[in-house]
Structures are given as structure tokens and as C-alpha cells.
Amino acid sequence: GYGLSSVYPNPFNPSTTIEFYAENASNLNAAIYDLSGRLIETLMNESINSGSHSVVWDASNHSSGIYIVKILMNQISDSYFIHLIK
């Protein structure tokens, strides 16, 4: 399958690691959104090989609050709430 494996630590300050899995080579878009759905930052937008992958979000320049990490691979999306505490 495809999707998020884990996000840790959560809550976090100032960075968190986002792990995901792709069963096959995929086009991946990983992004952070605020709760109103506004795009905050695109973490990855590229082709990846099958297997486990991770990306770190350094949120040093962002305010405390709840954010949504969303990944899209081969038209399958998955999302997860993350909590930045400063």
C-alpha cells in the first residue's frame, strides 16, 4: 500500500520526522497545511522508489498550533494532524 507510517515526535518543537511507505515507484507530494486548508509548505514533490522514506519538517519559522501533513501518491492521499508547541 501507500501512506503515512508515522510522525514523530508529535507534539514537536521545532522539527518532526514524517515517515511514509510506497509499495511501488510513485510520484509523491508531501505538504503541510493549516487547519483552514491553506498550504504552508511543500516538503517534497518528486518521484520516489518503492519502500520506506522520511522527510523532516523544520517548523522553526511557524507559529504554535495544529497542522495537517498530507501526502499524495499515485492519486491516493493520506493525512495526519501534528501539533507544534513553542
Coordinates of N, CA and C in Angstrom, one line a residue:
G1 N 0.8 -1.2 0.0 CA 0.0 0.0 0.0 C 0.9 1.3 0.0
Y2 N 0.2 2.3 0.2 CA 0.8 3.7 0.2 C 0.3 4.4 1.5
G3 N 1.1 5.3 2.0 CA 0.5 6.1 3.1 C 1.6 6.5 4.1
L4 N 1.1 7.2 5.1 CA 1.9 7.7 6.2 C 2.2 6.5 7.2
S5 N 3.4 6.3 7.6 CA 3.8 5.3 8.5 C 3.7 5.8 10.0
S6 N 4.4 7.0 10.2 CA 4.4 7.6 11.5 C 4.9 9.0 11.4
V7 N 4.6 9.8 12.4 CA 5.1 11.1 12.5 C 5.6 11.3 14.0
Y8 N 6.9 11.6 14.1 CA 7.4 11.7 15.5 C 8.5 12.7 15.6
P9 N 8.7 13.4 16.7 CA 7.7 13.4 17.8 C 6.5 14.2 17.4
N10 N 5.4 13.9 18.1 CA 4.2 14.6 18.0 C 3.4 14.6 19.3
P11 N 3.3 15.8 20.0 CA 3.7 17.1 19.6 C 5.2 17.3 19.5
F12 N 5.6 18.4 18.8 CA 7.0 18.6 18.5 C 7.4 20.1 18.6
N13 N 8.7 20.3 18.7 CA 9.3 21.6 18.7 C 10.8 21.5 18.5
P14 N 11.4 22.0 17.5 CA 10.8 22.7 16.4 C 10.7 21.8 15.1
S15 N 11.1 20.5 15.2 CA 11.0 19.7 14.0 C 10.4 18.3 14.3
T16 N 9.8 17.7 13.2 CA 9.2 16.4 13.3 C 9.6 15.6 12.1
T17 N 9.7 14.3 12.2 CA 10.0 13.4 11.1 C 8.7 12.7 10.6
I18 N 8.5 12.8 9.3 CA 7.3 12.2 8.7 C 7.8 11.0 7.9
E19 N 7.3 9.8 8.2 CA 7.7 8.6 7.5 C 6.5 8.1 6.7
F20 N 6.8 7.6 5.5 CA 5.7 7.1 4.7 C 6.3 5.9 3.9
Y21 N 5.4 5.2 3.3 CA 5.7 4.0 2.6 C 5.0 4.0 1.2
A22 N 5.8 3.5 0.2 CA 5.3 3.4 -1.2 C 5.5 2.0 -1.6
E23 N 4.4 1.3 -2.0 CA 4.5 -0.1 -2.5 C 5.3 -0.2 -3.8
N24 N 5.1 0.8 -4.7 CA 5.7 0.9 -6.0 C 6.4 2.3 -6.2
A25 N 7.2 2.4 -7.2 CA 7.7 3.7 -7.5 C 6.5 4.6 -7.7
S26 N 6.6 5.9 -7.2 CA 5.4 6.8 -7.2 C 5.9 8.2 -7.4
N27 N 4.9 9.0 -7.8 CA 5.1 10.4 -7.7 C 4.5 10.8 -6.4
L28 N 5.3 11.6 -5.6 CA 4.9 11.9 -4.2 C 4.8 13.4 -4.1
N29 N 3.8 13.9 -3.4 CA 3.7 15.2 -3.0 C 3.4 15.2 -1.5
A30 N 4.3 15.8 -0.7 CA 4.1 15.8 0.8 C 4.1 17.3 1.1
A31 N 3.0 17.7 1.9 CA 2.9 19.1 2.2 C 2.3 19.3 3.5
I32 N 2.5 20.5 4.1 CA 1.9 20.9 5.4 C 0.8 22.0 5.1
Y33 N -0.3 21.8 5.8 CA -1.4 22.7 5.7 C -1.8 23.2 7.1
D34 N -2.4 24.4 7.1 CA -3.0 24.9 8.4 C -4.4 24.3 8.5
L35 N -5.1 24.5 9.6 CA -6.4 24.0 9.8 C -7.5 24.5 8.8
S36 N -7.2 25.7 8.2 CA -8.2 26.3 7.3 C -7.9 25.7 5.8
G37 N -6.9 24.8 5.7 CA -6.6 24.2 4.4 C -5.6 25.0 3.6
R38 N -5.1 26.0 4.1 CA -4.1 26.8 3.4 C -2.7 26.1 3.4
L39 N -2.1 26.0 2.2 CA -0.8 25.4 2.1 C 0.2 26.2 2.8
I40 N 1.0 25.6 3.7 CA 2.0 26.3 4.5 C 3.4 26.0 3.8
E41 N 3.6 24.7 3.5 CA 4.9 24.4 2.9 C 4.9 23.1 2.2
T42 N 5.5 23.0 1.0 CA 5.6 21.7 0.3 C 7.0 21.1 0.7
L43 N 6.9 19.9 1.2 CA 8.1 19.3 1.7 C 8.8 18.5 0.6
M44 N 8.0 17.8 -0.2 CA 8.5 17.0 -1.3 C 7.5 17.0 -2.5
N45 N 8.0 17.1 -3.7 CA 7.2 16.9 -4.9 C 8.1 16.3 -5.9
E46 N 8.2 15.0 -5.9 CA 9.2 14.3 -6.8 C 8.8 12.8 -6.9
S47 N 9.5 12.2 -7.8 CA 9.4 10.7 -8.0 C 10.2 10.0 -6.9
I48 N 9.6 9.0 -6.4 CA 10.4 8.2 -5.4 C 10.3 6.7 -5.7
N49 N 11.3 5.9 -5.2 CA 11.3 4.5 -5.4 C 10.4 3.8 -4.4
S50 N 10.1 2.6 -4.6 CA 9.3 1.8 -3.6 C 10.1 1.7 -2.3
G51 N 9.3 1.5 -1.2 CA 10.0 1.3 0.1 C 9.6 2.5 1.1
S52 N 10.3 2.5 2.2 CA 10.1 3.4 3.2 C 10.9 4.7 3.0
H53 N 10.4 5.8 3.3 CA 11.0 7.1 3.1 C 10.7 8.0 4.3
S54 N 11.4 9.1 4.5 CA 11.1 10.0 5.5 C 11.6 11.4 5.1
V55 N 10.9 12.4 5.7 CA 11.3 13.8 5.5 C 11.1 14.5 6.8
V56 N 12.0 15.5 7.1 CA 11.9 16.2 8.3 C 11.3 17.6 8.0
W57 N 10.3 18.0 8.8 CA 9.8 19.4 8.7 C 10.4 20.2 9.9
D58 N 11.1 21.2 9.5 CA 11.7 22.2 10.5 C 10.7 23.3 10.5
A59 N 9.9 23.4 11.6 CA 8.9 24.4 11.7 C 9.3 25.6 12.6
S60 N 10.6 25.9 12.6 CA 11.2 27.0 13.4 C 10.5 28.3 13.1
N61 N 10.2 28.5 11.8 CA 9.6 29.8 11.4 C 8.1 29.9 11.4
H62 N 7.5 28.9 12.1 CA 6.0 28.9 12.1 C 5.5 29.0 13.5
S63 N 4.2 29.4 13.7 CA 3.6 29.6 15.0 C 3.2 28.2 15.6
S64 N 3.0 28.2 16.9 CA 2.5 27.1 17.6 C 1.1 26.8 17.0
G65 N 0.7 25.6 17.0 CA -0.7 25.2 16.6 C -0.7 23.8 16.0
I66 N -1.9 23.5 15.5 CA -2.2 22.2 14.9 C -2.0 22.4 13.4
Y67 N -1.3 21.5 12.8 CA -1.1 21.5 11.3 C -1.5 20.1 10.8
I68 N -1.7 20.0 9.5 CA -2.0 18.8 8.8 C -0.9 18.5 7.8
V69 N -0.3 17.3 8.0 CA 0.6 16.8 7.0 C -0.2 15.9 6.0
K70 N 0.0 16.2 4.7 CA -0.8 15.4 3.7 C 0.2 14.9 2.7
I71 N 0.0 13.6 2.3 CA 0.8 13.1 1.2 C -0.1 12.6 0.2
L72 N 0.3 12.7 -1.1 CA -0.4 12.2 -2.2 C 0.5 11.4 -3.1
M73 N 0.2 10.1 -3.3 CA 1.0 9.2 -4.1 C 0.1 8.5 -5.0
N74 N 0.3 8.5 -6.3 CA -0.5 7.8 -7.3 C -2.0 7.9 -7.0
Q75 N -2.4 9.2 -6.8 CA -3.8 9.5 -6.6 C -4.4 9.0 -5.3
I76 N -3.6 8.5 -4.4 CA -4.0 8.1 -3.1 C -3.5 9.1 -2.1
S77 N -4.4 9.6 -1.2 CA -3.9 10.6 -0.2 C -4.1 10.1 1.2
D78 N -3.2 10.6 2.1 CA -3.3 10.3 3.5 C -2.9 11.5 4.2
S79 N -3.5 11.7 5.4 CA -3.2 12.9 6.2 C -3.2 12.6 7.6
Y80 N -2.5 13.5 8.4 CA -2.3 13.3 9.8 C -2.2 14.7 10.5
F81 N -2.8 14.8 11.7 CA -2.7 16.0 12.4 C -1.4 16.0 13.2
I82 N -0.7 17.2 13.2 CA 0.5 17.3 14.0 C 0.4 18.6 14.8
H83 N 1.1 18.6 16.0 CA 1.0 19.7 16.9 C 2.3 20.3 17.2
L84 N 2.5 21.6 16.8 CA 3.7 22.3 17.1 C 3.5 23.1 18.3
I85 N 4.4 22.9 19.3 CA 4.4 23.6 20.6 C 5.7 24.4 20.7
K86 N 5.5 25.7 20.9 CA 6.7 26.5 21.1 C 6.7 27.1 22.5

